XYZ file of C-alpha atoms in Angstrom:
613
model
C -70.925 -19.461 75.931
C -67.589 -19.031 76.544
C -66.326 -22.566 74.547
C -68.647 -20.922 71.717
C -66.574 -17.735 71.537
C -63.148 -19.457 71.920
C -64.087 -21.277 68.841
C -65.109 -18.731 66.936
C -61.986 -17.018 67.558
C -58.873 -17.520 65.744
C -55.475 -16.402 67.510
C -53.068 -14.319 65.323
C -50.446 -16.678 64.569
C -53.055 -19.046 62.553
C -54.310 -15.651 59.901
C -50.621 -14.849 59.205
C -49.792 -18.337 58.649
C -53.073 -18.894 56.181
C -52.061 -15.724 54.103
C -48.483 -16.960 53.753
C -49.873 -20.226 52.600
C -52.001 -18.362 50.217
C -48.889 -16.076 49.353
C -46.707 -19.260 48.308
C -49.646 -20.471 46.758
C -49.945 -17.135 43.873
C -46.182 -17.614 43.697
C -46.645 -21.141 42.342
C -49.567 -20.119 40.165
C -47.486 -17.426 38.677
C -44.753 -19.949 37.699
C -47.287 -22.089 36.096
C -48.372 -19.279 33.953
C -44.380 -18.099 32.746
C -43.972 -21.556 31.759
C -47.203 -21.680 29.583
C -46.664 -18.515 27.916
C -43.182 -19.693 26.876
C -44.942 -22.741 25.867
C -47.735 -20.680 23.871
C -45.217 -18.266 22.509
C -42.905 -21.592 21.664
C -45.913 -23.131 19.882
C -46.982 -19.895 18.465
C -43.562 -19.176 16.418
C -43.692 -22.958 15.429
C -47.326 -22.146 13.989
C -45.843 -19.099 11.851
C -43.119 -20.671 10.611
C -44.741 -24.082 9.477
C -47.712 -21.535 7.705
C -45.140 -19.626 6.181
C -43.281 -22.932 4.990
C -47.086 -23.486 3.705
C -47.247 -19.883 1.756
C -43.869 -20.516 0.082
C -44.274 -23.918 -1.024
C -47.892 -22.792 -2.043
C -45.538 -19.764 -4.405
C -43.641 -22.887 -5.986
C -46.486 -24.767 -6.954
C -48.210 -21.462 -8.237
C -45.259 -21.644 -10.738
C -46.428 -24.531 -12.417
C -49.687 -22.967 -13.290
C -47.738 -19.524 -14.356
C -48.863 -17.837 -11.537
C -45.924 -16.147 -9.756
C -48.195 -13.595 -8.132
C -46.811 -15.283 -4.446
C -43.292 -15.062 -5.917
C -43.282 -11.462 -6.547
C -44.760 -11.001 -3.268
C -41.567 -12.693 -1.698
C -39.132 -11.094 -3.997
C -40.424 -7.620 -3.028
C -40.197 -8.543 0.806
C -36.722 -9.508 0.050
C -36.038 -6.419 -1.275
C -37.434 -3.952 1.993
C -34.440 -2.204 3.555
C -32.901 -3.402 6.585
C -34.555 -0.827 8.350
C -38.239 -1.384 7.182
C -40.323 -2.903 9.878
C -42.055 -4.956 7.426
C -38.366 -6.908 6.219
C -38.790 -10.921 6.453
C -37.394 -11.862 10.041
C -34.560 -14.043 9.914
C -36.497 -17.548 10.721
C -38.395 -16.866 7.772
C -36.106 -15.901 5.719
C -33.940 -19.364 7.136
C -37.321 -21.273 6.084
C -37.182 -19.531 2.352
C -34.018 -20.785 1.755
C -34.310 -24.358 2.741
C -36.737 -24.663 0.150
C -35.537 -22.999 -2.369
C -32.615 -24.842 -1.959
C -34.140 -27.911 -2.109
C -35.965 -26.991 -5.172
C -33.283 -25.169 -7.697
C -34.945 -26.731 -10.621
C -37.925 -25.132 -10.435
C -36.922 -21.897 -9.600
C -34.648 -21.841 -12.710
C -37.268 -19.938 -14.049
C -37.217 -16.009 -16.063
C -40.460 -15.648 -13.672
C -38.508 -16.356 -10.418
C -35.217 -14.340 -11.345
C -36.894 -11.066 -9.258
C -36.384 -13.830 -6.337
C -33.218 -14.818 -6.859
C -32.002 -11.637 -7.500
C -33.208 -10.728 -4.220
C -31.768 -13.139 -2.494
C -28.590 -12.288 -4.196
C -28.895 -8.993 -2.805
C -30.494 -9.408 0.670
C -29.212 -6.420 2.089
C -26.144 -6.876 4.869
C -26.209 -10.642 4.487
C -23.533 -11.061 6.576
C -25.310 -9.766 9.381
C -27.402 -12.525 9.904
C -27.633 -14.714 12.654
C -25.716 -17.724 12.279
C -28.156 -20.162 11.506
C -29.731 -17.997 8.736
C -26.085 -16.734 7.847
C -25.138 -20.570 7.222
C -28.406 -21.507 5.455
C -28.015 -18.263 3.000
C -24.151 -19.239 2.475
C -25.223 -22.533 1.455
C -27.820 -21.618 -0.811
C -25.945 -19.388 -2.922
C -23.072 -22.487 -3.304
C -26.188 -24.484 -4.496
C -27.180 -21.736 -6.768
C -23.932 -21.177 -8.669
C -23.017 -24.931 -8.518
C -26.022 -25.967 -10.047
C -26.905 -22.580 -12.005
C -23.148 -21.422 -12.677
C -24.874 -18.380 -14.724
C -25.794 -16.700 -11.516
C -21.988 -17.024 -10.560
C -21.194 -13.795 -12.285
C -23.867 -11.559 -10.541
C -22.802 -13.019 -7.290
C -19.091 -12.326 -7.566
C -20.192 -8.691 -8.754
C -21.551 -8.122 -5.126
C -18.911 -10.451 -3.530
C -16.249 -7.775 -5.110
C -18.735 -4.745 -4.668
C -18.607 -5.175 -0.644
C -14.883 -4.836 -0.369
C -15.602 -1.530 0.191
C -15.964 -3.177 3.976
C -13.451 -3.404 6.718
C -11.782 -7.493 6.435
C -13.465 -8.190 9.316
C -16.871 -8.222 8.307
C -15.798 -9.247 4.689
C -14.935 -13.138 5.580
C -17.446 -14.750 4.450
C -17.721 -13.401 1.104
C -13.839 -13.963 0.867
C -14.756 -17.662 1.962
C -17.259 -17.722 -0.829
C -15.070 -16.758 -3.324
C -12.143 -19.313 -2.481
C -14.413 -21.938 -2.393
C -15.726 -20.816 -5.935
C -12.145 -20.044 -7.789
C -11.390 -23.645 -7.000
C -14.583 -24.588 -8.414
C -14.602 -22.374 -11.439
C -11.560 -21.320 -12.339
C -12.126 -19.609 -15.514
C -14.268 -17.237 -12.828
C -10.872 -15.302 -12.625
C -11.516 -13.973 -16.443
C -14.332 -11.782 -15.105
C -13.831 -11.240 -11.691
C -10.464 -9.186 -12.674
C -12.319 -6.477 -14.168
C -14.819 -6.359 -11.178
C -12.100 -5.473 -8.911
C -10.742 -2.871 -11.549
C -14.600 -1.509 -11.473
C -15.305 -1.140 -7.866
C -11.713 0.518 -7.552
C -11.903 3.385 -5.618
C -10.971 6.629 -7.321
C -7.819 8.440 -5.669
C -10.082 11.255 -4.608
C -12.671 8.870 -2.332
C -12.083 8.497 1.320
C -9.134 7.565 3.158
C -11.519 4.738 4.979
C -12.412 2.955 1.537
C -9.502 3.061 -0.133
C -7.823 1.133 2.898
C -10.749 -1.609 3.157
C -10.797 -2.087 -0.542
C -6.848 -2.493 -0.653
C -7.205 -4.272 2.100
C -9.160 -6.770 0.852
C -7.884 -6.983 -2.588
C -4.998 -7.880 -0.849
C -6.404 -10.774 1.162
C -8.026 -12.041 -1.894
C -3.920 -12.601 -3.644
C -3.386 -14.419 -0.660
C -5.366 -17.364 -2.172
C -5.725 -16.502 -5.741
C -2.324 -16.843 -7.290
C -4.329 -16.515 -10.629
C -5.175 -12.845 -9.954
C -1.880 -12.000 -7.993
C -0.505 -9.986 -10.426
C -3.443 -8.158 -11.806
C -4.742 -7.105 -8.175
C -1.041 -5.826 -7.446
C -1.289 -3.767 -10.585
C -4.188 -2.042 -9.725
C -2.862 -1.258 -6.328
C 0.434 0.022 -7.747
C -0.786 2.107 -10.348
C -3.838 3.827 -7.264
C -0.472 4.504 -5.207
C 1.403 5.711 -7.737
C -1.164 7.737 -8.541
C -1.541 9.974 -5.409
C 1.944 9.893 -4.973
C 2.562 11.399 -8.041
C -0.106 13.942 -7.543
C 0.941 14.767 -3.960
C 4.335 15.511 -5.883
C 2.530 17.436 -8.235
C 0.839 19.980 -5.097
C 4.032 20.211 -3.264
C 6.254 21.257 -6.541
C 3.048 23.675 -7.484
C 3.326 25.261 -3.688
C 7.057 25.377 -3.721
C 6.387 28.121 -6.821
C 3.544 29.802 -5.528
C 4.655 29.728 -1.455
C 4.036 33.519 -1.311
C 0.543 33.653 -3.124
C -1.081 30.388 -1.329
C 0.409 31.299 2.578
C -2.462 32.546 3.537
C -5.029 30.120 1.982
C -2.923 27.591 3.623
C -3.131 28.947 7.115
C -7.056 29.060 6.561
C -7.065 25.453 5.763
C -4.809 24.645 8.868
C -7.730 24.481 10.910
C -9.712 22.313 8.929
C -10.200 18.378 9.876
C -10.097 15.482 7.867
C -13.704 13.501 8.382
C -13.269 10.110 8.531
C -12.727 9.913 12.757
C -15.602 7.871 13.745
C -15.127 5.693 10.709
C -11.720 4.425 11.980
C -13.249 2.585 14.733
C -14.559 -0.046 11.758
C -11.304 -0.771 10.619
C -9.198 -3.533 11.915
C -6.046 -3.372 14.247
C -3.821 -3.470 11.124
C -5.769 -0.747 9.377
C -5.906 1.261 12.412
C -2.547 1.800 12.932
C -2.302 2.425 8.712
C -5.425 4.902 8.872
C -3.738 6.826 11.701
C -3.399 10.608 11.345
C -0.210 11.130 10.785
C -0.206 15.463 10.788
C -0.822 15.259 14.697
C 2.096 12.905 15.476
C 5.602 14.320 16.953
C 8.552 13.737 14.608
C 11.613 11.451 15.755
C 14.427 13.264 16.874
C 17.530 13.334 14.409
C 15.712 12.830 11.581
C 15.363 14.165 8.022
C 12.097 15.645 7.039
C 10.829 17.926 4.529
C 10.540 21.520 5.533
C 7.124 22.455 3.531
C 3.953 24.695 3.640
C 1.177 22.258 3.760
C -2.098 22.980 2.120
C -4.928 21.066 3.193
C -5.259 18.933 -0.451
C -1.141 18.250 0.820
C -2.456 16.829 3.684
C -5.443 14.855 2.676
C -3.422 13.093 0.290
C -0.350 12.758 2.517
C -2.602 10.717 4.943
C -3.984 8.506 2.186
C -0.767 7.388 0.859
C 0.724 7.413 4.551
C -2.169 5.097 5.357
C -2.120 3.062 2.255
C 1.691 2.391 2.246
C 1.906 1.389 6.029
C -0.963 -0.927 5.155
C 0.668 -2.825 2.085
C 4.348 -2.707 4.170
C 2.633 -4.782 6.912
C 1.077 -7.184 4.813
C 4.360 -7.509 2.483
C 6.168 -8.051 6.006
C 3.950 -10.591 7.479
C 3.516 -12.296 3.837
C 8.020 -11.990 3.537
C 9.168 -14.722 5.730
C 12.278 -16.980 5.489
C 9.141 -19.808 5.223
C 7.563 -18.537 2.367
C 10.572 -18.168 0.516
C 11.534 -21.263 0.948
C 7.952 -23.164 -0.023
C 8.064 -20.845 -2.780
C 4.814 -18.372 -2.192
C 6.727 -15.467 -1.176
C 9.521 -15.870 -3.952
C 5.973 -15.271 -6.331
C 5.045 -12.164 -4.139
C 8.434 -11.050 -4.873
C 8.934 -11.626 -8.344
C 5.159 -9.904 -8.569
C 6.505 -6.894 -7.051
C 9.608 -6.713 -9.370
C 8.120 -7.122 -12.322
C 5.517 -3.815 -11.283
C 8.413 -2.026 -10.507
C 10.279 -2.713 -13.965
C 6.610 -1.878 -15.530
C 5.204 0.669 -13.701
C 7.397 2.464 -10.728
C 10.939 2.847 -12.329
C 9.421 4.541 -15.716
C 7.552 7.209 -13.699
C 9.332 10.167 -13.258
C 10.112 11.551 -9.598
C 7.726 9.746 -7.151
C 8.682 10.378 -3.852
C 7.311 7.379 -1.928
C 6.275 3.965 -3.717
C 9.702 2.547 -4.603
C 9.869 2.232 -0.476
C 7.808 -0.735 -0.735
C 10.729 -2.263 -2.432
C 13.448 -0.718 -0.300
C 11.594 -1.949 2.843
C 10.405 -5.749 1.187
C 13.728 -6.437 0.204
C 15.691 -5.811 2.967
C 13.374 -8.532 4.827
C 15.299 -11.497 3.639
C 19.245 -11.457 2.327
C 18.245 -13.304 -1.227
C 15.454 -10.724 -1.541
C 18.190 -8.250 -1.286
C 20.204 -9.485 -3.789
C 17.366 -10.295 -6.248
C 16.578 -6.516 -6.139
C 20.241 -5.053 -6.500
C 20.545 -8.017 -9.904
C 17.369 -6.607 -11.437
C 18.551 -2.837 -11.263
C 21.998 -4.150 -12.471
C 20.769 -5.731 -15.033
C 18.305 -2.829 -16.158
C 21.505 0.101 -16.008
C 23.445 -1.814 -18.119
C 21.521 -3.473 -20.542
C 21.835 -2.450 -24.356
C 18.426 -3.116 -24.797
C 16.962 -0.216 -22.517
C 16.410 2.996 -23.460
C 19.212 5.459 -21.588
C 16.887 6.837 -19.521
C 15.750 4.092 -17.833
C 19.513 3.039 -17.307
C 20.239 6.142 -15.956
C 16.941 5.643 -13.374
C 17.974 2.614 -12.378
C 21.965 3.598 -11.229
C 20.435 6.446 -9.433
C 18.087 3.725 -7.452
C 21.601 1.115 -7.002
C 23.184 4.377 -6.024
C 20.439 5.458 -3.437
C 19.707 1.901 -2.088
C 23.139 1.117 -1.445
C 23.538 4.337 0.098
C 20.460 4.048 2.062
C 19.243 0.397 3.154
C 20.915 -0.381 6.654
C 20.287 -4.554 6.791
C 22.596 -4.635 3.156
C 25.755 -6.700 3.793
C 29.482 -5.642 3.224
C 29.862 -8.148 0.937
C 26.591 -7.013 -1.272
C 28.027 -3.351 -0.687
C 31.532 -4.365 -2.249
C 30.222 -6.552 -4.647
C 28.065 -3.857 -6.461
C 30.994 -0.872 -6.574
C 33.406 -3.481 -7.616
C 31.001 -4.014 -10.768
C 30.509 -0.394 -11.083
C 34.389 0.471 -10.885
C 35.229 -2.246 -13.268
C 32.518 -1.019 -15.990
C 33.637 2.885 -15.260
C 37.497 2.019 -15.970
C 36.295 0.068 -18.906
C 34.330 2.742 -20.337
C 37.083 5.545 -19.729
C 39.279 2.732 -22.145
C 36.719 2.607 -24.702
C 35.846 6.215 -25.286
C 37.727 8.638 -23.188
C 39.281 9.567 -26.938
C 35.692 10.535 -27.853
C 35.466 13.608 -25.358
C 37.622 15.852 -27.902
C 35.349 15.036 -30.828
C 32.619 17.039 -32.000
C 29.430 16.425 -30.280
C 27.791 17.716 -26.798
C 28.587 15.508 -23.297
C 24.661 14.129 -23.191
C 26.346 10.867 -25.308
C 28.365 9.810 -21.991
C 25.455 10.720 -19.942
C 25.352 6.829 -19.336
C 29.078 7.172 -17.473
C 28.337 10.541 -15.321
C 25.065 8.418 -13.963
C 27.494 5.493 -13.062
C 30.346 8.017 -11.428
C 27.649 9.982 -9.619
C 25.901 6.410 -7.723
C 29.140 5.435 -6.743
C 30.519 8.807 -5.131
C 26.845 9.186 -3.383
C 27.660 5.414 -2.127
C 30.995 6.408 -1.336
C 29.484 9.657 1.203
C 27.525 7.190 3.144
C 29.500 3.595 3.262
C 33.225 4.820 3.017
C 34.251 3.277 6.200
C 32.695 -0.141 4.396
C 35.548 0.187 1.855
C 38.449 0.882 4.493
C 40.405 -2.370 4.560
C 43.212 -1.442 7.538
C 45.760 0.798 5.891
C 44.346 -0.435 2.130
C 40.869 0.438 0.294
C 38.307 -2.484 -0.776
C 38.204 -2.316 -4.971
C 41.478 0.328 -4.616
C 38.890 2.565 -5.182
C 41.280 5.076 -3.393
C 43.731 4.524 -7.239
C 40.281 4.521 -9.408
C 38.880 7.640 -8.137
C 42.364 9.056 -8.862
C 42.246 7.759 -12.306
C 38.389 8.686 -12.893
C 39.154 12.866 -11.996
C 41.965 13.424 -13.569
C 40.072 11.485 -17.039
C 38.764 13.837 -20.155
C 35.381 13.286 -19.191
C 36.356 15.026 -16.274
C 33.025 13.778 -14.070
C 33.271 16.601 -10.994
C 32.281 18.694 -13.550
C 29.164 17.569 -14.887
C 27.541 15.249 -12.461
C 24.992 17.216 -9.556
C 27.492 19.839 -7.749
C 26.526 19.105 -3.858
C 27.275 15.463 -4.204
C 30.751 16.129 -5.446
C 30.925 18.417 -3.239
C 30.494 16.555 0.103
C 32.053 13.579 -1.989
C 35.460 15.993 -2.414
C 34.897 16.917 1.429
C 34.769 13.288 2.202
C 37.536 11.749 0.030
C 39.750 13.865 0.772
C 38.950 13.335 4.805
C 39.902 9.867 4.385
C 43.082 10.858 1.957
C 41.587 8.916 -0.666
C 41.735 12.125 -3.770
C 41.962 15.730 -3.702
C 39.741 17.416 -5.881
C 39.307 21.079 -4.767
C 41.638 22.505 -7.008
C 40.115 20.420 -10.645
C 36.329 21.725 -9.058
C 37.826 25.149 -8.870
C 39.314 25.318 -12.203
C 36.249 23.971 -13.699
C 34.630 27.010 -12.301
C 36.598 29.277 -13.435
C 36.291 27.651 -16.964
C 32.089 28.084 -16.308
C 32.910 31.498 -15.271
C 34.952 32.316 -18.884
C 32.318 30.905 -20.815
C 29.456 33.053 -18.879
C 31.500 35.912 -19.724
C 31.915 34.774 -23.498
C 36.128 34.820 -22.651
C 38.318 31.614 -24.193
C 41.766 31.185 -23.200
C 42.292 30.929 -27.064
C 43.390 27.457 -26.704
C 40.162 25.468 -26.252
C 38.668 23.743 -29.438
C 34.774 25.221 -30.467
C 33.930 21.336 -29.889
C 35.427 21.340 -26.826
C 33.851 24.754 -25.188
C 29.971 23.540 -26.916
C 30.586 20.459 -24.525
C 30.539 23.077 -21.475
C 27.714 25.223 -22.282
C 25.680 26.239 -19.534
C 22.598 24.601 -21.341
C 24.055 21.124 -22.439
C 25.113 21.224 -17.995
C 21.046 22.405 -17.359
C 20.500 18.768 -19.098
C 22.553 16.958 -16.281
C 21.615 19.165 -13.152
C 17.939 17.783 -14.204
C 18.743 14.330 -14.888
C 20.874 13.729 -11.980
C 18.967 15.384 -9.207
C 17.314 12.778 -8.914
C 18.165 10.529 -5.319
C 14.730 8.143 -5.471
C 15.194 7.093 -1.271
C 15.439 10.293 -0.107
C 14.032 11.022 3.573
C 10.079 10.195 3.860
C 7.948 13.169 4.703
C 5.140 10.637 5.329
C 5.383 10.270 9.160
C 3.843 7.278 10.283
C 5.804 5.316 7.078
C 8.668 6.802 7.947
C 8.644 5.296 11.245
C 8.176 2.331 9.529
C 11.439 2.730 7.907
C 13.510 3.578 10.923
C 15.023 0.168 11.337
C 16.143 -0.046 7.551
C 16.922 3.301 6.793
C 20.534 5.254 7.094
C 20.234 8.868 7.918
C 22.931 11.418 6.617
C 22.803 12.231 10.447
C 24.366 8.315 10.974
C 27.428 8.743 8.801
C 28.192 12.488 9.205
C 30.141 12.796 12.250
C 32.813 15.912 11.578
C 32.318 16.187 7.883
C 29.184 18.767 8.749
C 30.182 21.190 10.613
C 26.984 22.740 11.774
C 23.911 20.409 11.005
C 23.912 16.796 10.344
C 21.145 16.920 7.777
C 23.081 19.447 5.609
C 23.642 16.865 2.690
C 20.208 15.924 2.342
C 19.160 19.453 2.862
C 21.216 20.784 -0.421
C 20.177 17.393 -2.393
C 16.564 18.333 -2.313
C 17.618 21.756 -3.205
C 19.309 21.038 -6.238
């Protein structure tokens, strides 16, 4: 009895030991069962895809008896938004391709061009995993290749997406390298689609940086449509800069009226914060609000009322400019010159500048693409000071536009800190030597009838090379002597009929008299003092008796009106655009750098009363 009930009896130990075997027994099971539903999920996607190869070749063959009911069907699956739950999944779509790539005759078709269309236009293509990214890629370079007709509508939405940051625009800037070398003649069409898509000045700050953006990666391998993509960008700058212009002269005449509208607006935001965080490193720092950053101590600025319109567009063009000066700088080097590419760039930019900034009255901040581009590189300094040479003294430009161009030799010489002694010399030597030459020629002409306006062309030349005088003077000290004895020519040049302190812009003879005779190079204080007593006379309608009527007509107050206009005028002025002007710092002379004790309060006096006058 008792062996019975010791066998009947199991001790502890032996129950936990059969459930753990049990235990690791489920676990195994379990791992059996993962496995086969990878396997059945595995065979199951292999299934789908092989029937859906079935359906689509099954749509092909459809076309043969003019059925493209199955066609349709695709196209309009094609065509679901990105966000429909019912859009083809990306193996499928993979699948689709394949065959229609392997079957572009048959699909060139009126009844299939719903599907290629689609296809075409397969919404955020570059999305796509990188299988189906690569299989859709090579389709289309099937498509155009062997259809070249469909090239057209492809480049249309190849253009149309530069709307984009660069960074999720490479692929369609790979497809349309590989397809300019293919087709060339592409470039006769694909011009005007970047003109089209073009945003207007008024869009966002965001899409007018991505599309300039990428127009500008698209010159960097399309020499073909260099010059026509830099035109359009030109022109959009020049654009907002001369409308920015446009509020800030309007709100100089209304300050009074619009204070309190602008105080209102003060408090507004511009919208585009979360749609920075798209844009690349580079655009970043070009998209950067530049209202909220501090100013650099010592400099020039602007001291203006800012509406909100003021500062909208100031940010664009901030943005826009720091955006094409980084490309220009990383595009500039002593290595493209030399192959060649960047002398091209160059020569591009010139040529806009001849055509499109220098005949455009009073913009405040374009021509600072040149300023900054040329002062990357020596030879790209000298190209720019020979062009603007050869433009103020050509006989075959209008006066004007000789008179534009000293004012921009005048200001850049003034201005650009990496210019050379020897480049500094070298252009007042050629403007002394044309000035005494003039005063040869036609100093006799000053006492014959007719106003001053027909030697306008000489008070523009005098003018640039007193304002280059203020700010390099101590480049023209040779020990005890003066470079180009300019000390004997400005002697000679006051004392001449035309008598120049007179009639070119008042506050840069003035701090030129204050200056020259600092350095005891003329005294002019007593001629400015008599011509003011001769304006005063002929105010009061009083003659000394002695003056020819030709003489006084020369000196009306009207004929001067005509000169304070034309040369008020300093084109490199200081930058009110903050983040640009940052940009600048390294290239650009402040008044504040060459004052020292000829201002005897504040160091940005001289550029204070230049933008007054």
């Amino acid at each position: 009895m008792m062996a019975i009930e010791k066998t009947a009896k199991r001790p502890a130990q032996d129950v936990s030991d059969s459930i753990k075997t049990k235990k690791r027994h489920v676990d195994f099971a379990d791992e059996v069962m993962i496995h086969r539903d990878d396997s059945e999920r595995q065979d199951n996607r292999e299934f789908s895809i092989k029937l859906y190869r079935n359906f689509v070749t099954s749509a092909l063959e459809d076309l043969e008896r003019n059925d493209s009911t199955q066609v349709d069907t695709l196209a309009n699956q094609l065509s679901l938004p990105h966000s429909s739950p019912d859009k083809i999944s990306a193996e499928n779509l993979t699948v689709l391709l394949q065959i229609l790539s392997n079957n572009i005759g048959k699909i060139d078709t009126q009844q299939c061009t719903p599907l290629i269309q689609s296809v075409i236009n397969f919404e955020k293509w570059w999305e796509l995993p990188p299988t189906a990214l690569s299989t859709y890629i090579f389709f289309i370079k099937i498509l155009c290749s062997s259809l070249p007709k469909w090239w057209q509508d492809v480049s249309l939405l190849l253009i149309s997406n530069f709307n984009l940051p660069v960074d999720k625009t490479v692929q369609q800037h790979e497809m349309l390298k590989y397809f300019l070398r293919a087709i060339p003649t592409s470039t006769s069409f694909i011009d005007s689609y970047i003109a089209k898509f073009f945003p207007n000045k008024n869009d966002s700050k965001k899409n007018l940086i991505n599309y300039i953006a990428n127009v500008l990666v698209l010159t960097d391998y399309c020499n073909e449509l260099r010059f026509q993509s830099w035109s359009l960008v030109i022109e959009k700058v020049i654009s907002i800069d001369v409308e920015l212009q446009n509020e800030l002269d309007e709100l100089d005449d209304d300050i009074e009226d619009d204070l309190d509208d602008e105080l209102d607006d003060d408090d507004d935001e511009l919208d585009d914060g979360d749609e920075q965080e798209e844009v690349l490193n580079v655009e970043r720092k070009a998209i950067e609000e530049s209202e909220d950053e501090d100013l650099l101590d010592g400099e020039e600025e602007y001291n203006v009322e800012v509406s909100q319109n003021i500062k909208e567009l100031s940010s664009k063009l901030d943005a826009i400019l720091s955006l094409i000066t980084r490309r220009l700088s990383q595009s500039l080097t002593a290595e493209s010159i030399d192959n060649g590419d960047g002398v091209s760039i160059f020569n591009t930019l010139i040529s806009l500048f001849k055509s499109h900034i220098l005949p455009t009255y009073y913009t405040k901040s374009i021509q600072y693409i040149l300023f900054h581009v040329s002062q990357q590189q020596l030879e790209l300094m000298d190209a720019f000071l020979v062009t603007l040479i050869d433009i103020a003294f050509s006989p075959n430009e209008i006066v004007e536009k000789r008179i534009k161009s000293l004012q921009y030799i005048g200001s850049f010489i003034a201005r650009a800190k990496k210019l050379s002694n020897t480049q500094i010399i070298f252009v007042a030597s050629y403007l002394t030597s044309w000035l005494n030459r003039y005063v040869l020629e036609r100093e006799e002409e000053v006492n014959q009838p007719g106003g001053v306006e027909r030697f306008k062309h000489f008070y523009a030349a005098f003018q640039a090379l007193c304002y280059i005088f203020c700010f390099r003077h101590a480049v023209f000290r040779d020990g005890d002597s003066w470079e180009c004895e300019i000390d004997k020519f400005f002697q000679r040049m006051v004392l001449s009929k035309f008598n120049p302190l007179k009639y070119c812009n008042e506050n840069v003879m003035m701090m030129f008299a204050r200056i020259a005779q600092h350095e005891g190079v003329v005294y002019c204080f007593s001629i400015i003092e008599n011509n003011n007593n001769e304006r005063l006379r002929g105010i009061m309608g009083k003659t000394d008796g002695k003056t020819s009527s030709a003489v006084i007509s020369t000196w009306s107050l009207a004929t001067r009106q005509q000169f304070i206009d034309l040369q008020s005028y300093f084109p490199y002025d200081p930058l009110f655009l903050k983040n640009y002007k940052r940009m600048m710092k390294g290239y650009y002379i402040e008044w504040s750098d060459v004052s020292r004790e000829y201002e005897s309060d504040e160091s940005d006096e001289f550029d204070d009363i230049i933008r007054d006058s």
